[in-house]
Amino acid sequence: ETLDKGLEKTQRGLLDRLSHAIAGKSTIDDDVLDNLEEVFVTSDVGVDTTLRIIDRIQKRVARDKYVGSAELNRLLCEEIADMLAENSNESSQDDFTVPASHKPHVIMVVGVNGVGKTTTIGKMAAQFKKAGNKVMLGAADTFRAAAIEQLEEWGRRADVPVIKQKLGADPASVAFDTLQSAIANNADVVIIDTAGRLHNKKGLMDELTKVKNVMQKLVPEAPHEILLVLDGSTGQNAFEQARQFVAATQVNELAITKLDGTAKGGVVIGISDQFKIPVKYIGLGEGIEDLQVFHKREFVESLFG
Ligand code: GDP
């Protein structure tokens, strides 16, 4: 399966270290718990989330009285999945359908350069289209020529139109054009690539507020979603970026990319636990098909084999 294959490196690293953590032990005792703590902290899960996991395992072991070490993976799988389920809601909107209540549905995408923003937009466009939606993209990252060109390239690949202006144009004006065109063409979903740069908090807020205000002249509820893209292979940096963007914008969902090339996939568990914002998509490769809707339980099951 794509998920298992994409998470291979993370899975291998984790399972290897878990088997070391229980080596020579028949039960999950305090030593094992200490070892587990180290495994998770060094797997980019993050300290807070690690402590929550250890606490749950400890309670579970106490409650079940005797837990053989061979059952550790199953226990971790259950406890981590339950822990994540208690947090943010999982997106109910599966399979790239869009709400029927309004049209166009507007998704604004933010994130720093290089995290895989354009690639994610291209993959989303392809999947929304495949699901039967009329899709339109807006190249409102007007700051770099390459950003506009790359989005156009993805537009060709996904076979969806891209609305653009020239390099250096006002992002708000591009967003306005895109919505106008989407309305005229009866599009179901619009994805706006923004130059949501983290030069500083105020700059970012001002820029996004302006884009938002202009869009709302045409679609009062826009944007319906603000998606922050994070590079999973950067581990703790992804946490830090999430913190900064969440403080500066009304991000309401996350995409975590590049999980295929890294052993740092534990970052998804940490981010999903720490932020009350749902992880909606995960990126598992460079190809147009390599984006999946994130399901907590399925993800955790894939990691613990
Ligand atoms: P942007 O600057 O944020 O728009 O980033 P791009 O979309 O241009 O992506 C930067 C690089 O990351 C490109 O080489 C992409 O092919 C690569 N990339 C994006 N998503 C993924 C992913 O899920 N897996 C892998 N392996 N590479 C990815």
Coordinates of C-alpha atoms and ligand atoms in Angstrom, one line a residue:
E1 CA 0.0 0.0 0.0
T2 CA 1.1 3.6 -0.7
L3 CA 1.0 4.6 2.9
D4 CA 3.1 1.7 4.1
K5 CA 5.6 2.2 1.4
G6 CA 5.8 6.0 2.0
L7 CA 6.3 5.5 5.7
E8 CA 8.9 2.7 5.3
K9 CA 11.9 4.6 6.6
T10 CA 10.1 5.9 9.6
Q11 CA 8.6 2.5 10.3
R12 CA 11.9 0.7 10.0
G13 CA 13.6 3.2 12.4
L14 CA 10.8 3.0 14.9
L15 CA 10.4 -0.8 14.9
D16 CA 14.1 -1.3 15.2
R17 CA 14.5 0.9 18.2
L18 CA 11.3 -0.4 19.8
S19 CA 12.7 -3.9 19.6
H20 CA 15.9 -2.7 21.3
A21 CA 13.8 -1.0 24.0
I22 CA 12.3 -4.3 25.0
A23 CA 15.4 -6.5 24.4
G24 CA 15.7 -9.2 27.1
K25 CA 12.5 -8.1 28.9
S26 CA 9.5 -10.2 29.2
T27 CA 7.3 -7.4 30.6
I28 CA 6.9 -3.7 30.2
D29 CA 8.6 -2.5 33.3
D30 CA 10.1 0.9 34.3
D31 CA 13.3 0.3 32.4
V32 CA 11.3 -0.4 29.3
L33 CA 9.3 2.8 29.8
D34 CA 12.5 4.8 30.1
N35 CA 13.8 3.3 26.9
L36 CA 10.5 4.0 25.2
E37 CA 10.7 7.6 26.3
E38 CA 14.1 7.9 24.6
V39 CA 12.9 6.2 21.4
F40 CA 10.0 8.7 21.0
V41 CA 11.9 11.8 22.0
T42 CA 14.5 11.0 19.4
S43 CA 11.9 10.1 16.8
D44 CA 10.7 13.7 16.4
V45 CA 7.5 13.0 18.2
G46 CA 8.4 15.9 20.6
V47 CA 8.8 15.9 24.4
D48 CA 5.3 16.8 25.4
T49 CA 3.6 14.2 23.2
T50 CA 6.2 11.6 24.3
L51 CA 5.4 12.1 27.9
R52 CA 1.7 11.8 27.2
I53 CA 2.3 8.5 25.4
I54 CA 4.5 7.1 28.2
D55 CA 1.8 8.1 30.8
R56 CA -0.9 6.3 28.9
I57 CA 1.3 3.2 28.5
Q58 CA 2.1 3.2 32.2
K59 CA -1.6 3.4 33.1
R60 CA -2.5 0.8 30.7
V61 CA 0.2 -1.6 32.0
A62 CA -1.0 -0.9 35.6
R63 CA -4.6 -1.6 34.6
D64 CA -4.0 -4.7 32.6
K65 CA -1.7 -6.0 35.3
Y66 CA 0.6 -8.2 33.2
V67 CA 1.5 -7.0 29.8
G68 CA 4.0 -9.0 27.8
S69 CA 6.7 -7.1 25.9
A70 CA 5.5 -8.8 22.8
E71 CA 2.3 -6.9 23.0
L72 CA 4.1 -3.5 23.1
N73 CA 3.5 -2.6 19.5
R74 CA -0.2 -3.3 19.7
L75 CA -0.5 -1.3 22.9
L76 CA 1.4 1.6 21.5
C77 CA -0.8 1.5 18.4
E78 CA -4.0 1.5 20.4
E79 CA -2.9 4.2 22.9
I80 CA -1.5 6.6 20.4
A81 CA -4.5 6.3 18.1
D82 CA -6.8 6.9 21.1
M83 CA -4.7 9.8 22.2
L84 CA -4.9 11.5 18.8
A85 CA -8.6 10.7 18.5
E86 CA -9.2 12.8 21.6
N87 CA -7.7 15.9 20.0
S88 CA -8.8 17.5 16.9
N89 CA -11.6 16.1 14.8
E90 CA -10.6 14.2 11.8
S91 CA -11.8 15.7 8.6
S92 CA -15.2 14.3 7.8
Q93 CA -14.8 15.5 4.3
D94 CA -13.0 12.6 2.7
D95 CA -12.1 11.7 -0.8
F96 CA -11.8 15.2 -2.1
T97 CA -15.4 16.1 -2.2
V98 CA -16.3 19.7 -1.6
P99 CA -19.3 21.0 0.4
A100 CA -22.4 21.3 -1.6
S101 CA -23.6 24.3 0.4
H102 CA -21.6 26.9 -1.6
K103 CA -19.6 27.4 -4.7
P104 CA -16.8 28.1 -5.3
H105 CA -15.2 26.5 -2.3
V106 CA -12.0 28.5 -1.6
I107 CA -8.8 27.0 -0.2
M108 CA -5.9 29.4 0.6
V109 CA -2.5 27.7 0.9
V110 CA 0.3 29.1 3.0
G111 CA 3.8 27.9 4.0
V112 CA 7.5 28.8 3.6
N113 CA 9.4 28.2 0.4
G114 CA 10.6 24.7 -0.3
V115 CA 8.2 22.9 1.9
G116 CA 6.2 21.5 -1.0
K117 CA 3.4 24.0 -1.2
T118 CA 3.2 24.1 -5.0
T119 CA 3.5 20.3 -5.3
T120 CA 0.7 19.8 -2.7
I121 CA -1.5 22.2 -4.6
G122 CA -0.9 20.3 -7.8
K123 CA -1.7 17.0 -6.2
M124 CA -4.8 18.4 -4.6
A125 CA -6.0 19.9 -7.9
A126 CA -5.6 16.5 -9.6
Q127 CA -7.5 14.7 -6.9
F128 CA -10.3 17.2 -6.6
K129 CA -10.7 17.0 -10.4
K130 CA -10.6 13.2 -10.4
A131 CA -13.4 13.3 -7.8
G132 CA -15.5 15.2 -10.4
N133 CA -15.0 18.8 -9.3
K134 CA -14.2 21.7 -11.6
V135 CA -11.0 23.1 -10.2
M136 CA -9.2 26.4 -10.7
L137 CA -5.8 27.6 -9.3
G138 CA -4.7 31.1 -8.5
A139 CA -1.0 32.0 -8.7
A140 CA -1.0 34.6 -5.9
D141 CA 2.6 33.8 -4.9
T142 CA 3.8 36.6 -7.2
F143 CA 7.1 37.0 -5.5
R144 CA 9.2 34.5 -7.4
A145 CA 8.9 33.8 -11.1
A146 CA 9.6 30.1 -10.4
A147 CA 6.5 29.9 -8.2
I148 CA 4.2 31.0 -11.0
E149 CA 5.9 28.7 -13.5
Q150 CA 5.8 25.7 -11.2
L151 CA 2.1 26.3 -10.5
E152 CA 1.4 26.5 -14.3
E153 CA 3.4 23.3 -14.8
W154 CA 1.2 21.5 -12.1
G155 CA -1.9 23.0 -13.7
R156 CA -0.9 21.4 -17.0
R157 CA -0.2 18.1 -15.3
A158 CA -3.5 18.1 -13.4
D159 CA -5.3 19.6 -16.4
V160 CA -6.8 22.5 -14.5
P161 CA -6.6 26.2 -15.4
V162 CA -4.3 28.6 -13.6
I163 CA -5.0 32.3 -13.2
K164 CA -1.9 34.4 -13.0
Q165 CA -0.6 37.9 -13.5
K166 CA 2.9 39.1 -14.0
L167 CA 5.7 38.7 -11.5
G168 CA 5.5 41.2 -8.7
A169 CA 1.7 41.7 -9.2
D170 CA -0.5 42.4 -6.2
P171 CA -1.4 38.9 -4.7
A172 CA -4.8 40.2 -3.7
S173 CA -5.5 41.2 -7.3
V174 CA -4.6 37.8 -8.5
A175 CA -6.8 36.2 -5.9
F176 CA -9.7 38.5 -7.0
D177 CA -9.2 37.6 -10.6
T178 CA -9.1 33.9 -9.8
L179 CA -12.4 34.1 -7.9
Q180 CA -14.0 36.2 -10.6
S181 CA -13.0 33.6 -13.2
A182 CA -14.1 30.8 -11.0
I183 CA -17.6 32.3 -10.6
A184 CA -17.9 33.0 -14.3
N185 CA -16.9 29.4 -15.1
N186 CA -18.9 27.8 -12.3
A187 CA -15.9 26.2 -10.7
D188 CA -16.5 24.0 -7.6
V189 CA -13.1 24.5 -5.9
V190 CA -10.5 27.2 -6.1
I191 CA -7.0 26.8 -4.6
I192 CA -5.0 30.0 -4.1
D193 CA -1.2 29.7 -3.8
T194 CA -0.1 32.6 -1.6
A195 CA 3.3 34.1 -0.9
G196 CA 2.5 33.6 2.8
R197 CA 6.0 34.3 3.8
L198 CA 7.3 34.3 7.3
H199 CA 9.5 37.4 7.0
N200 CA 7.7 38.7 10.1
K201 CA 4.4 38.2 11.8
K202 CA 2.9 41.5 10.9
G203 CA 4.0 41.3 7.3
L204 CA 2.4 37.9 6.9
M205 CA -0.8 38.9 8.7
D206 CA -1.2 42.1 6.6
E207 CA -0.6 40.3 3.3
L208 CA -3.0 37.5 4.1
T209 CA -5.6 39.9 5.5
K210 CA -5.5 41.9 2.3
V211 CA -5.9 38.8 0.1
K212 CA -8.8 37.7 2.3
N213 CA -10.6 41.0 2.3
V214 CA -10.4 41.3 -1.5
M215 CA -11.7 37.7 -2.0
Q216 CA -14.6 38.4 0.4
K217 CA -15.9 41.1 -2.0
L218 CA -16.8 38.2 -4.3
V219 CA -17.3 35.3 -1.9
P220 CA -18.2 36.5 1.6
E221 CA -17.1 33.4 3.4
A222 CA -13.7 33.0 1.6
P223 CA -11.4 31.4 2.3
H224 CA -13.3 28.4 3.6
E225 CA -10.0 26.7 4.4
I226 CA -6.5 28.0 5.2
L227 CA -4.1 25.1 4.7
L228 CA -0.6 25.3 6.1
V229 CA 2.0 23.1 4.4
L230 CA 4.9 21.8 6.5
D231 CA 7.9 19.7 5.5
G232 CA 7.9 16.6 7.6
S233 CA 11.5 15.8 6.9
T234 CA 12.6 18.9 8.9
G235 CA 11.4 17.4 12.1
Q236 CA 11.4 19.9 14.9
N237 CA 11.5 22.8 12.4
A238 CA 8.1 21.9 11.2
F239 CA 6.8 22.3 14.8
E240 CA 8.4 25.7 15.0
Q241 CA 6.9 26.8 11.6
A242 CA 3.5 25.6 12.7
R243 CA 3.7 27.6 15.9
Q244 CA 4.6 30.8 14.0
F245 CA 1.9 30.5 11.3
V246 CA -0.8 29.5 13.8
A247 CA 0.1 32.6 15.8
A248 CA -0.1 34.9 12.7
T249 CA -3.0 33.4 10.7
Q250 CA -6.2 31.5 11.0
V251 CA -4.7 28.3 9.7
N252 CA -7.4 25.6 10.1
E253 CA -5.7 22.6 8.6
L254 CA -2.3 21.2 7.9
A255 CA -0.5 19.2 5.2
I256 CA 2.7 17.4 6.1
T257 CA 4.9 16.6 3.1
K258 CA 8.0 14.5 2.2
L259 CA 7.3 11.7 4.7
D260 CA 8.6 9.2 2.1
G261 CA 12.2 10.4 2.2
T262 CA 12.6 10.6 5.9
A263 CA 12.7 8.6 9.2
K264 CA 11.2 11.6 11.0
G265 CA 7.6 10.7 10.3
G266 CA 7.0 10.7 14.1
V267 CA 6.6 14.4 13.6
V268 CA 3.1 13.8 12.4
I269 CA 2.1 12.3 15.7
G270 CA 3.6 15.2 17.6
I271 CA 2.0 17.9 15.4
S272 CA -1.3 16.1 15.4
D273 CA -1.2 15.9 19.2
Q274 CA 0.1 19.4 19.9
F275 CA -1.9 21.6 17.7
K276 CA -5.7 21.5 17.8
I277 CA -5.7 21.8 14.1
P278 CA -6.3 18.7 12.0
V279 CA -3.7 17.3 9.8
K280 CA -5.7 16.9 6.6
Y281 CA -3.2 15.7 4.0
I282 CA 0.2 13.8 4.0
G283 CA 2.7 13.9 1.2
L284 CA 4.3 10.6 0.3
G285 CA 6.3 11.3 -2.8
E286 CA 6.9 13.7 -5.7
G287 CA 4.3 12.2 -8.0
I288 CA 0.8 13.6 -8.7
E289 CA -0.8 10.6 -6.9
D290 CA 1.4 10.8 -3.8
L291 CA -1.0 12.8 -1.5
Q292 CA -3.3 11.1 0.9
V293 CA -6.1 12.3 3.2
F294 CA -4.7 11.7 6.7
H295 CA -6.4 9.2 8.9
K296 CA -5.0 8.9 12.4
R297 CA -5.6 5.3 13.1
E298 CA -4.5 4.1 9.7
F299 CA -1.3 6.2 10.0
V300 CA -0.5 4.8 13.5
E301 CA -1.2 1.3 12.4
S302 CA 1.1 1.7 9.5
L303 CA 3.9 2.9 11.7
F304 CA 3.7 0.1 14.2
G305 CA 3.4 -2.6 11.7
Ligands
GDP1 P1 7.3 25.1 -2.5 O1 8.5 26.0 -2.7 O2 6.9 25.1 -1.1 O3 6.2 25.4 -3.5 O4 7.9 23.7 -2.8 P2 7.8 22.7 -4.1 O5 6.4 22.3 -4.2 O6 8.4 23.4 -5.2 O7 8.6 21.5 -3.6 C1 10.0 21.5 -3.2 C2 10.6 20.2 -3.5 O8 10.1 19.2 -2.7 C3 10.3 19.7 -4.9 O9 11.5 19.1 -5.4 C4 9.2 18.6 -4.8 O10 9.3 17.6 -5.7 C5 9.6 18.1 -3.4 N1 8.4 17.5 -2.7 C6 7.2 18.1 -2.4 N2 6.4 17.2 -1.8 C7 7.1 16.1 -1.6 C8 6.8 14.8 -1.0 O11 5.7 14.5 -0.4 N3 7.8 13.9 -1.1 C9 9.0 14.1 -1.7 N4 9.9 13.1 -1.7 N5 9.3 15.3 -2.2 C10 8.3 16.2 -2.2

